[in-house]
Coordinates of C-alpha atoms in Angstrom, one line a residue:
Chain A
M6 CA 66.7 93.6 57.9
K7 CA 64.0 96.0 56.6
N8 CA 62.2 95.5 59.9
T9 CA 65.3 96.4 61.8
V10 CA 65.8 99.6 59.9
L11 CA 62.1 100.5 60.5
I12 CA 62.5 99.9 64.2
I13 CA 65.6 102.0 64.5
T14 CA 63.9 104.8 62.7
S15 CA 60.8 104.7 64.8
G16 CA 62.9 104.4 67.9
L17 CA 64.9 107.5 67.0
I18 CA 61.8 109.4 66.2
L19 CA 60.2 108.4 69.4
S20 CA 63.3 109.5 71.3
L21 CA 63.3 112.9 69.6
T22 CA 59.6 113.5 70.3
L23 CA 60.0 112.5 74.0
G24 CA 63.1 114.5 74.3
V25 CA 61.4 117.6 73.1
S26 CA 58.1 117.2 74.9
Q27 CA 59.9 116.9 78.3
Q28 CA 61.0 120.6 78.2
N29 CA 59.6 122.5 81.2
G30 CA 58.3 126.1 81.2
E31 CA 60.5 129.1 81.9
W32 CA 61.3 129.8 85.6
K33 CA 60.7 133.4 86.6
A34 CA 61.1 134.9 90.0
P35 CA 58.1 136.9 91.2
A36 CA 58.3 140.7 90.8
S37 CA 58.6 141.1 94.6
A38 CA 61.9 139.3 94.4
D39 CA 63.4 142.1 92.4
K40 CA 62.9 144.4 95.3
I41 CA 65.2 142.4 97.7
T42 CA 68.5 144.2 97.8
N43 CA 71.9 142.6 97.9
P44 CA 73.6 143.5 101.2
F45 CA 77.0 142.6 99.8
I46 CA 76.9 144.5 96.6
G47 CA 80.5 145.2 95.5
N48 CA 81.9 143.3 98.5
T49 CA 84.8 141.3 97.2
T50 CA 85.4 139.3 100.4
A51 CA 81.8 138.0 100.0
T52 CA 82.6 137.1 96.3
V53 CA 85.6 135.1 97.4
E54 CA 83.5 133.2 100.0
G55 CA 80.9 132.7 97.2
K56 CA 83.5 131.1 95.0
K57 CA 84.3 128.5 97.7
L58 CA 80.6 127.8 98.2
Y59 CA 80.1 127.5 94.5
K60 CA 82.7 124.8 94.1
Q61 CA 81.1 122.9 97.0
M62 CA 77.5 123.2 96.1
C63 CA 77.0 124.2 92.5
T64 CA 79.9 123.0 90.3
V65 CA 78.6 119.4 90.3
C66 CA 75.6 120.4 88.0
H67 CA 76.3 124.0 86.8
G68 CA 80.0 123.2 85.9
N69 CA 83.2 124.9 86.8
T70 CA 82.6 127.9 84.7
G71 CA 78.9 128.0 85.2
K72 CA 77.9 126.8 81.8
G73 CA 75.4 124.3 83.2
D74 CA 77.6 121.4 82.0
G75 CA 78.6 119.7 85.2
M76 CA 78.4 115.9 85.3
G77 CA 75.6 115.8 87.8
G78 CA 73.3 117.8 85.6
M79 CA 73.8 115.5 82.6
S80 CA 70.5 113.8 82.9
L81 CA 68.4 116.5 84.5
N82 CA 65.4 118.0 82.9
P83 CA 65.3 120.9 82.5
R84 CA 69.1 121.1 82.3
P85 CA 71.0 123.2 84.8
S86 CA 71.0 127.0 84.1
N87 CA 73.9 128.5 82.2
F88 CA 75.1 131.4 84.3
T89 CA 77.2 132.9 81.6
T90 CA 74.3 133.9 79.4
E91 CA 73.0 137.4 78.9
K92 CA 69.5 136.1 79.8
F93 CA 70.6 134.8 83.2
Q94 CA 72.8 137.8 84.0
S95 CA 70.0 140.2 83.1
Q96 CA 68.1 139.1 86.2
T97 CA 68.3 141.2 89.4
D98 CA 70.4 140.0 92.3
G99 CA 67.1 139.6 94.2
A100 CA 65.7 137.3 91.6
I101 CA 68.8 135.1 91.6
Y102 CA 68.7 135.1 95.4
W103 CA 65.1 134.1 95.4
K104 CA 65.6 131.2 93.0
L105 CA 68.4 129.6 95.0
T106 CA 66.4 130.1 98.1
E107 CA 63.2 128.6 96.8
G108 CA 64.5 126.1 94.3
R109 CA 62.5 124.3 91.7
A110 CA 63.0 120.6 91.0
P111 CA 65.6 119.5 90.1
M112 CA 67.2 122.6 91.5
A113 CA 67.6 122.4 95.2
S114 CA 66.1 124.9 97.7
Y115 CA 68.9 126.3 99.8
R116 CA 66.6 128.0 102.3
N117 CA 67.6 125.5 105.0
I118 CA 71.0 124.3 103.8
L119 CA 72.6 127.7 103.4
E120 CA 72.5 130.8 105.6
E121 CA 71.1 134.0 104.1
E122 CA 74.6 135.5 104.0
Q123 CA 76.0 132.5 102.1
R124 CA 73.2 132.7 99.5
W125 CA 74.1 136.4 98.9
Q126 CA 77.8 135.4 98.6
L127 CA 76.9 132.9 95.9
V128 CA 74.9 135.6 94.0
N129 CA 78.0 137.8 94.1
Y130 CA 80.2 135.0 92.7
M131 CA 77.6 134.1 90.0
R132 CA 77.9 137.6 88.7
T133 CA 81.6 137.0 87.9
L134 CA 80.7 134.1 85.6
K135 CA 79.4 136.5 83.0
K136 CA 80.9 135.8 79.6
Chain B
M27 CA 98.0 79.0 102.0
K28 CA 96.0 81.3 99.7
R29 CA 93.0 80.7 102.0
Y30 CA 95.0 82.0 105.0
I31 CA 96.0 85.1 103.0
I32 CA 92.3 85.9 102.3
I33 CA 91.3 85.2 105.9
L34 CA 94.1 87.6 107.0
V35 CA 92.9 90.2 104.6
V36 CA 89.3 89.9 106.0
I37 CA 90.5 90.1 109.6
G38 CA 92.7 93.0 108.7
A39 CA 89.8 94.8 107.2
L40 CA 87.7 94.1 110.3
V41 CA 90.4 95.3 112.7
A42 CA 90.9 98.4 110.5
G43 CA 87.2 99.0 110.5
T44 CA 86.8 98.8 114.2
S45 CA 89.9 100.8 115.2
L46 CA 89.3 103.6 112.8
N47 CA 87.6 105.9 115.2
S48 CA 90.9 107.6 115.6
C49 CA 91.4 107.8 111.8
K50 CA 90.7 111.3 110.6
T51 CA 88.8 112.2 107.5
A52 CA 90.5 114.9 105.5
A53 CA 88.8 118.3 105.4
V54 CA 88.4 118.1 101.7
I55 CA 86.1 115.1 102.3
S56 CA 84.1 116.3 105.3
S57 CA 83.4 119.6 103.7
K58 CA 81.7 118.0 100.6
S59 CA 78.1 119.0 100.1
G60 CA 75.3 116.5 99.5
A61 CA 75.0 117.7 95.9
Q62 CA 78.7 117.0 95.4
I63 CA 78.5 113.5 96.9
W64 CA 75.4 112.7 94.8
G65 CA 77.1 113.9 91.6
E66 CA 80.4 112.1 92.2
T67 CA 79.1 108.9 93.7
C68 CA 76.0 107.9 91.7
I69 CA 77.7 108.4 88.4
R70 CA 80.3 105.7 89.1
C71 CA 77.6 103.2 88.2
H72 CA 74.6 105.0 86.8
N73 CA 73.5 108.5 85.8
P74 CA 72.9 110.7 88.9
A75 CA 69.2 110.4 89.7
D76 CA 67.0 113.4 89.0
P77 CA 66.0 114.6 92.5
A78 CA 62.4 115.2 91.2
T79 CA 62.0 111.4 90.8
F80 CA 60.9 110.5 94.3
S81 CA 59.2 111.9 97.3
D82 CA 61.1 112.6 100.6
L83 CA 59.9 109.3 102.0
E84 CA 60.9 107.4 99.0
W85 CA 64.4 108.9 98.9
D86 CA 64.8 107.7 102.4
V87 CA 64.4 104.1 101.3
V88 CA 66.4 104.5 98.1
A89 CA 69.3 106.0 100.0
M90 CA 69.4 103.1 102.4
H91 CA 69.4 100.7 99.5
M92 CA 72.4 102.6 98.0
Q93 CA 74.2 103.0 101.3
V94 CA 74.4 99.2 101.4
R95 CA 75.0 98.5 97.7
A96 CA 77.5 101.2 97.0
N97 CA 79.2 101.2 100.4
L98 CA 78.4 104.8 101.3
T99 CA 79.2 105.9 104.8
P100 CA 76.1 106.9 106.9
E101 CA 77.4 110.5 106.8
E102 CA 77.6 110.5 103.0
T103 CA 74.1 109.0 102.8
K104 CA 72.7 111.6 105.2
K105 CA 74.1 114.5 103.1
V106 CA 72.8 113.0 99.9
I107 CA 69.3 112.5 101.3
E108 CA 69.2 116.0 102.5
F109 CA 70.2 117.3 99.1
L110 CA 67.7 115.1 97.2
Q111 CA 64.9 116.1 99.6
S112 CA 65.7 119.8 99.1
A113 CA 65.5 119.4 95.3
N114 CA 62.5 117.3 94.7
Chain C
M27 CA 20.6 152.6 119.2
K28 CA 19.2 149.1 119.8
K29 CA 19.8 148.4 116.1
I30 CA 23.4 149.4 116.4
I31 CA 24.0 147.3 119.5
L32 CA 22.3 144.4 117.8
S33 CA 24.5 144.8 114.7
I34 CA 27.7 144.9 116.8
L35 CA 26.6 141.8 118.7
T36 CA 25.7 140.0 115.5
V37 CA 29.1 140.9 113.9
G38 CA 30.8 139.8 117.2
V39 CA 29.0 136.5 117.3
L40 CA 29.7 135.9 113.6
T41 CA 33.4 136.7 114.1
V42 CA 33.6 134.3 117.0
Q43 CA 31.9 131.7 114.9
A44 CA 34.3 132.3 112.0
Q45 CA 37.3 132.0 114.3
D46 CA 35.8 128.8 115.7
T47 CA 35.3 127.4 112.2
L48 CA 38.9 128.3 111.2
S49 CA 40.4 126.7 114.2
T50 CA 38.3 123.6 113.6
I51 CA 39.7 123.5 110.1
D52 CA 43.2 123.9 111.5
R53 CA 42.6 121.2 114.0
Q54 CA 41.3 119.0 111.3
A55 CA 44.3 119.7 109.0
L56 CA 46.6 119.0 111.9
Q57 CA 44.8 115.7 112.6
N58 CA 45.0 114.8 108.9
Y59 CA 48.6 115.6 108.8
Q60 CA 49.4 113.6 111.9
S61 CA 47.5 110.6 110.6
L62 CA 49.7 110.7 107.5
K63 CA 52.9 111.2 109.4
P64 CA 55.2 108.4 108.3
G65 CA 56.3 105.8 110.7
K66 CA 59.8 104.3 111.0
S67 CA 59.2 101.6 108.4
K68 CA 59.1 102.6 104.7
F69 CA 58.4 100.4 101.7
M70 CA 59.1 100.7 98.0
L71 CA 58.7 98.6 94.9
R72 CA 61.3 99.3 92.3
G73 CA 63.2 97.4 89.6
Y74 CA 63.9 97.3 86.0
Y75 CA 62.8 95.9 82.7
H76 CA 64.4 95.5 79.3
T77 CA 63.2 94.2 76.0
G78 CA 64.3 94.4 72.4
F79 CA 64.8 93.1 69.0
E80 CA 67.8 91.0 68.0
N81 CA 69.4 89.6 64.9
V82 CA 71.9 86.9 65.5
A83 CA 73.9 85.4 62.7
E84 CA 76.1 82.4 63.2
G85 CA 77.5 80.5 60.2
D86 CA 74.6 80.0 57.8
E87 CA 72.0 80.4 60.4
S88 CA 70.4 83.8 61.1
K89 CA 67.8 84.5 63.8
N90 CA 65.6 87.6 63.8
Q91 CA 63.3 88.1 66.7
F92 CA 61.8 90.2 69.4
N93 CA 63.2 89.2 72.8
F94 CA 61.0 89.4 75.9
G95 CA 64.1 90.3 78.0
K96 CA 63.7 90.4 81.8
I97 CA 61.4 92.0 84.3
A98 CA 63.1 92.4 87.7
P99 CA 60.9 93.9 90.5
I100 CA 62.9 94.8 93.6
L101 CA 61.2 95.0 97.0
M102 CA 62.8 97.3 99.4
Y103 CA 61.7 97.6 103.0
K104 CA 63.4 100.0 105.4
Q105 CA 62.4 98.5 108.7
S106 CA 64.2 101.2 110.7
D107 CA 67.3 103.4 110.3
R108 CA 69.5 100.4 110.8
L109 CA 67.5 97.4 109.4
F110 CA 66.9 97.0 105.7
I111 CA 65.4 94.1 103.7
E112 CA 65.5 93.8 99.9
A113 CA 64.7 91.2 97.3
E114 CA 65.0 91.2 93.6
F115 CA 62.9 88.8 91.5
E116 CA 63.6 88.0 87.9
G117 CA 60.9 87.0 85.5
E118 CA 62.0 85.7 82.1
F119 CA 61.3 83.1 79.5
E120 CA 63.5 80.0 79.5
D121 CA 62.9 77.5 76.7
G122 CA 59.5 79.1 75.9
K123 CA 58.3 79.0 79.5
F124 CA 58.0 82.0 81.8
Q125 CA 59.8 81.6 85.0
W126 CA 60.2 83.6 88.2
G127 CA 63.6 83.4 89.9
I128 CA 65.1 85.1 92.8
E129 CA 68.2 87.1 92.1
Y130 CA 68.8 88.0 95.7
A131 CA 66.9 88.4 99.0
N132 CA 68.8 89.6 102.0
M133 CA 68.6 91.7 105.2
S134 CA 71.2 94.3 106.2
F135 CA 71.8 95.6 109.7
V136 CA 73.9 98.7 110.1
L137 CA 76.3 97.9 113.0
N138 CA 78.1 101.2 113.2
K139 CA 79.6 103.9 110.9
Y140 CA 82.0 101.5 109.3
M141 CA 80.1 98.2 109.2
T142 CA 77.0 96.7 107.9
I143 CA 76.2 93.0 108.3
R144 CA 74.1 91.3 105.7
A145 CA 72.6 87.8 105.6
G146 CA 70.7 85.9 102.9
K147 CA 71.2 85.5 99.2
F148 CA 73.3 88.3 97.8
L149 CA 75.1 89.3 94.7
L150 CA 78.8 88.4 95.3
P151 CA 81.2 91.3 95.3
F152 CA 83.5 89.6 92.9
G153 CA 84.8 92.5 90.9
T154 CA 82.1 95.1 90.1
F155 CA 80.2 93.8 87.1
M156 CA 77.9 91.3 88.7
E157 CA 77.2 93.2 91.9
K158 CA 76.9 96.8 90.5
L159 CA 76.8 97.0 86.8
H160 CA 74.8 94.2 85.3
P161 CA 71.2 95.6 85.6
A162 CA 70.0 96.4 82.1
W163 CA 69.4 100.1 82.9
I164 CA 73.0 100.4 84.2
N165 CA 74.9 98.2 81.7
R166 CA 75.7 100.4 78.8
L167 CA 75.3 97.4 76.4
A168 CA 72.5 94.9 76.1
T169 CA 74.9 91.9 76.6
R170 CA 77.3 90.8 79.3
P171 CA 81.0 90.6 78.7
L172 CA 82.4 87.1 78.1
G173 CA 83.0 85.2 81.3
F174 CA 79.9 86.5 83.0
G175 CA 76.4 84.9 83.1
H176 CA 75.5 81.5 81.7
D177 CA 78.5 79.2 81.8
G178 CA 80.7 82.1 83.0
I179 CA 83.7 81.8 85.2
A180 CA 82.8 84.7 87.5
P181 CA 80.7 83.9 90.5
T182 CA 77.2 85.4 90.6
T183 CA 75.2 85.0 93.8
D184 CA 75.3 82.7 96.9
V185 CA 73.8 82.3 100.3
G186 CA 75.7 83.3 103.4
V187 CA 76.7 86.2 105.6
E188 CA 78.6 89.3 104.6
L189 CA 80.3 92.2 106.4
R190 CA 80.6 95.4 104.4
G191 CA 81.3 99.0 104.8
A192 CA 83.6 102.0 104.0
F193 CA 85.9 104.4 105.8
Y194 CA 88.3 107.2 105.0
S195 CA 91.9 107.4 105.6
G196 CA 92.7 111.0 105.0
S197 CA 91.2 111.7 101.6
V198 CA 91.4 108.1 100.4
K199 CA 88.2 106.1 100.6
I200 CA 88.4 102.4 101.2
N201 CA 85.4 100.1 100.9
Y202 CA 85.4 96.5 101.8
Q203 CA 83.3 93.4 101.7
A204 CA 84.0 90.0 103.4
Y205 CA 81.8 87.0 103.3
V206 CA 81.3 83.4 104.1
I207 CA 79.0 81.4 101.8
N208 CA 78.1 77.8 100.9
G209 CA 80.4 78.3 97.9
P210 CA 80.5 77.3 94.2
Q211 CA 80.2 73.6 93.4
L212 CA 82.2 71.4 91.0
K213 CA 80.5 69.8 88.1
D214 CA 82.0 66.4 88.2
G215 CA 80.5 65.2 84.9
T216 CA 77.9 62.9 86.4
N217 CA 75.0 64.8 84.9
E218 CA 76.6 66.7 82.1
P219 CA 79.8 65.0 81.1
E220 CA 80.8 67.8 78.7
E221 CA 80.9 70.2 81.6
A222 CA 83.2 68.2 83.9
G223 CA 85.5 70.5 85.8
M224 CA 83.3 73.6 85.5
L225 CA 81.9 75.5 88.5
K226 CA 78.3 76.2 89.2
F227 CA 77.3 79.3 91.0
G228 CA 74.1 80.2 92.8
Y229 CA 72.2 78.5 95.5
F230 CA 72.0 74.7 95.9
E231 CA 72.0 72.3 98.7
D232 CA 75.6 72.4 99.8
N233 CA 77.7 69.5 98.7
N234 CA 80.3 69.7 101.4
I235 CA 80.8 70.9 105.0
D236 CA 83.5 73.4 103.9
K237 CA 82.3 76.9 103.5
S238 CA 83.9 79.3 101.0
V239 CA 85.2 82.7 102.0
G240 CA 85.9 85.7 99.9
G241 CA 85.8 89.5 99.7
R242 CA 86.7 92.6 97.9
I243 CA 88.6 95.7 98.8
G244 CA 88.1 98.9 96.7
V245 CA 90.2 102.0 97.0
F246 CA 89.5 105.5 95.8
P247 CA 92.9 107.1 95.6
F248 CA 91.7 110.6 94.8
S249 CA 89.4 112.7 96.9
N250 CA 87.0 113.3 94.0
G251 CA 86.2 109.6 93.9
M252 CA 86.5 109.4 90.1
L253 CA 88.9 106.4 90.2
E254 CA 88.4 103.1 91.9
L255 CA 90.7 100.1 92.0
G256 CA 89.4 96.9 93.4
F257 CA 90.7 93.4 94.3
S258 CA 88.5 90.4 95.0
G259 CA 89.1 86.9 96.0
L260 CA 87.1 83.8 96.7
T261 CA 88.3 80.4 97.9
G262 CA 86.8 77.1 99.1
K263 CA 86.4 73.4 98.5
V264 CA 84.1 72.8 95.6
G265 CA 84.0 69.0 95.4
A266 CA 81.3 66.9 97.1
D267 CA 82.1 65.3 100.4
G268 CA 82.7 61.6 100.2
S269 CA 83.5 61.7 96.5
V270 CA 86.9 61.4 94.8
Y271 CA 86.6 65.2 94.2
E272 CA 86.3 66.1 97.9
N273 CA 89.6 67.8 98.1
V274 CA 89.1 69.8 94.9
R275 CA 89.4 73.5 95.7
A276 CA 88.8 76.6 93.7
N277 CA 90.7 79.9 94.0
L278 CA 89.2 82.8 92.2
Y279 CA 90.5 86.3 91.9
A280 CA 89.4 89.5 90.2
I281 CA 90.9 92.9 89.6
D282 CA 88.6 95.8 88.6
F283 CA 88.9 99.4 87.9
S284 CA 86.6 102.3 87.1
L285 CA 87.4 105.8 85.9
V286 CA 84.6 108.4 85.4
R287 CA 85.3 112.0 84.6
N288 CA 84.6 115.0 82.5
V289 CA 87.1 115.6 79.7
N290 CA 86.9 119.2 78.7
F291 CA 88.5 119.0 75.3
L292 CA 86.1 116.3 74.3
K293 CA 83.2 118.2 75.8
S294 CA 82.2 114.8 77.1
M295 CA 82.0 112.6 80.1
I296 CA 84.0 109.4 79.8
D297 CA 83.5 106.2 81.7
L298 CA 86.3 103.6 81.5
K299 CA 85.7 100.3 83.3
G300 CA 87.3 96.9 83.3
Q301 CA 87.6 93.6 85.1
Y302 CA 89.9 90.7 85.0
N303 CA 88.8 87.3 86.4
Y304 CA 91.0 84.4 87.1
S305 CA 89.8 80.9 88.2
Q306 CA 92.0 78.1 89.3
I307 CA 90.6 74.7 90.3
S308 CA 92.7 71.8 91.6
D309 CA 93.5 69.1 89.0
A310 CA 91.2 66.1 89.0
N311 CA 90.5 63.1 86.8
Y312 CA 87.1 63.1 85.0
I313 CA 85.5 60.1 83.3
V314 CA 85.7 60.0 79.6
P315 CA 82.1 60.2 78.4
D316 CA 80.6 57.3 76.4
D317 CA 83.4 55.1 77.4
T318 CA 82.7 51.8 79.1
T319 CA 86.3 50.9 79.9
G320 CA 86.5 53.5 82.6
L321 CA 89.1 55.8 81.1
F322 CA 89.9 59.1 82.7
Y323 CA 91.2 62.4 81.5
D324 CA 92.5 65.5 83.2
F325 CA 93.6 69.0 82.3
N326 CA 95.1 72.1 83.9
N327 CA 91.9 73.7 85.2
I328 CA 92.7 77.4 84.8
S329 CA 90.4 79.9 83.2
N330 CA 90.5 83.6 82.8
S331 CA 88.4 86.4 81.2
Y332 CA 88.5 90.1 81.0
Y333 CA 86.7 93.1 79.6
V334 CA 87.5 96.7 79.1
Q335 CA 84.7 99.2 78.3
L336 CA 84.8 102.8 77.3
S337 CA 81.7 105.0 77.0
I338 CA 81.6 108.6 75.9
R339 CA 78.7 111.0 76.4
P340 CA 79.0 114.5 75.0
S341 CA 77.3 115.9 78.1
M342 CA 79.0 119.3 77.8
I343 CA 77.7 120.3 74.4
D344 CA 74.7 122.6 73.8
N345 CA 72.7 120.5 71.4
E346 CA 69.8 118.9 73.4
F347 CA 69.7 115.8 71.2
L348 CA 73.4 115.0 70.9
R349 CA 74.0 115.4 74.6
K350 CA 71.7 112.5 75.3
L351 CA 73.6 110.2 73.0
E352 CA 76.3 107.9 74.3
L353 CA 78.9 105.9 72.4
V354 CA 80.1 102.6 73.9
G355 CA 82.8 100.2 73.0
R356 CA 83.8 97.0 74.8
Y357 CA 86.3 94.3 74.2
S358 CA 86.2 91.1 76.1
S359 CA 88.0 87.7 76.1
L360 CA 87.5 84.4 77.7
Q361 CA 89.9 81.5 77.9
T362 CA 88.9 78.1 79.4
P363 CA 91.2 75.2 80.0
E364 CA 92.8 73.4 77.1
G365 CA 91.8 69.8 77.1
A366 CA 88.5 70.4 78.8
L367 CA 85.4 69.5 76.9
W368 CA 84.2 73.0 77.5
E369 CA 87.3 74.5 76.1
Q370 CA 86.6 78.0 74.6
N371 CA 88.8 81.0 73.7
P372 CA 86.5 83.5 72.1
T373 CA 87.1 87.3 71.9
Q374 CA 84.3 89.7 71.5
T375 CA 84.0 93.3 70.3
A376 CA 80.8 95.2 71.1
L377 CA 79.9 98.6 69.9
G378 CA 76.8 100.6 71.0
L379 CA 75.0 103.8 70.5
N380 CA 72.6 104.8 73.3
Y381 CA 70.0 107.4 73.6
W382 CA 69.1 108.4 77.2
F383 CA 65.5 109.6 77.6
D384 CA 66.2 110.4 81.2
W385 CA 68.6 109.2 83.9
R386 CA 67.2 105.7 83.9
T387 CA 65.6 105.0 80.6
V388 CA 67.7 104.1 77.6
L389 CA 67.4 103.0 74.0
K390 CA 70.4 100.9 73.0
L391 CA 71.5 100.1 69.5
G392 CA 74.3 97.7 69.3
Y393 CA 76.5 95.4 67.2
Q394 CA 78.8 92.7 68.5
T395 CA 81.0 90.2 67.0
T396 CA 82.4 87.1 68.8
D397 CA 85.2 85.1 67.3
G398 CA 87.2 82.0 68.3
L399 CA 86.8 78.6 69.7
G400 CA 83.3 78.5 71.3
E401 CA 80.3 76.5 72.5
H402 CA 81.5 74.6 75.5
D403 CA 79.8 71.3 74.5
A404 CA 81.5 71.2 71.1
P405 CA 84.7 73.3 70.9
T406 CA 84.5 74.4 67.3
P407 CA 85.5 77.7 65.7
I408 CA 82.6 80.1 65.7
T409 CA 81.9 83.6 64.4
Q410 CA 78.7 85.1 65.8
N411 CA 77.5 88.5 64.8
M412 CA 74.7 90.2 66.6
F413 CA 72.7 93.3 66.0
Y414 CA 70.2 94.6 68.5
I415 CA 67.9 97.3 69.6
H416 CA 66.9 97.3 73.3
V417 CA 65.0 99.5 75.6
A418 CA 65.8 99.4 79.2
M419 CA 64.3 101.2 82.1
G420 CA 64.9 101.4 85.8
F421 CA 61.8 102.2 87.9

């Protein structure tokens, strides 16, 4: 039985270390992205369209309310971004647009799947998820 | 008797399968994104796969394997591959 | 002046040369790219492995040991967009000897949007456990529920032809499988008298001309696909042609369900699954073992088993460590015929705590206790307690 306890403990320690070491570096959009301006700023129709798109494309990982707690994102590393945080919302529209255009595994690149207009609609909606 | 019931069910499924060209898929289904299908479908048996796991080529093979095993429609499979390949 | 002209010429020539070099590189790159361009056929080696430490206590006996587990490489070959071949091998120790077996090997051809035809040795879609949930990196516990696996009542694999597919009717998804196979065989007691009346599953030289037929229909009533209800059946003659058992038939049924969804107030994802198996085999007379006077005995050959499993994973909480944990509980029961020499009626409770390193690698800690009449060759009351630590990975 002593053995067993030893094994559990080492197993758990191993899990912890692996779990921690798998964290990836921070994802920053390039400075040039900040200069891209949002053509739909303040456009509520675009925000409504963005909401529809969000439910279709993003909820699965980022969750209904944008906390990054959707079922699909459960086992992803790094875990899906939490859109409600100060840190996320402090980015420029351009930076958010750039990220969802380019993607970084496991986040998809929506350059080909979504139109430019649709990506901006999403940016608009993501702004409403602020805490 | 039981045997005939089963045979009938099988034939029924076949007939249904072949004559379904006219059967419409609801908009709520056809508008699903690849990401959504990936999240909802994979999780029924296992954790949804991290898109970063495989290359585009490999996802193509994996998807075919899952299309057969999990009874995905070719349309669902296509959307899922497209999503995984855009996120790896 | 001459100098200037010369310089201009030199620069010009150099530029042309540079351009030439560039385009050579481009051409080369293009050629390289084209030589790497994939063809229609694609191949992959995948599979899973699990191993662990187990402590099994039964009566006064207690065993403590590392278990090799099973290595299961899967070859997948996508011949074209419609043709696919796959085979799963299983390598494990049996009675101290390493052995390779073949779990399945089959080819699938996509006929149309709704139908795929498959031939070869395949996992039978009898419920969902054997076909979809048994691989170690998918099964939330390190053991199978009662009724599955060695001496189980649920079919495993067989050789034959299968038609499968899925379609939508509005927002309801329906998936189906229908197959013709050699079929299970009746153990008539000739080789193992204590197993007379049991079925054996897998691939053997067929003992009769009758082929077994079966299938499964699964329905997803909601458009989000979180709930599935399934019904399976399999029927066929199981006795050997020319023997007194030639008209013995088996009718097997299963009901399965699966519910997977996020529960906000628990901040968790829950996964509830279950399967009920029913097996009915025609009555037959079997020879009383170790009796020289030729006595026979019979029994009502009906068995059933079921399991219900709930797992909870706190995937919506912030703590990185806790959200990788998963709590699992499973209850299962098996009832084999009264009067059979393999009579059993155990029930089993299994509890587990899993840690997911990533989506396909898991550390499983588990405890399970089995109670009731057990051990088919000697129906005696048993209580078996098991504690284990397993690691499983899909690759």
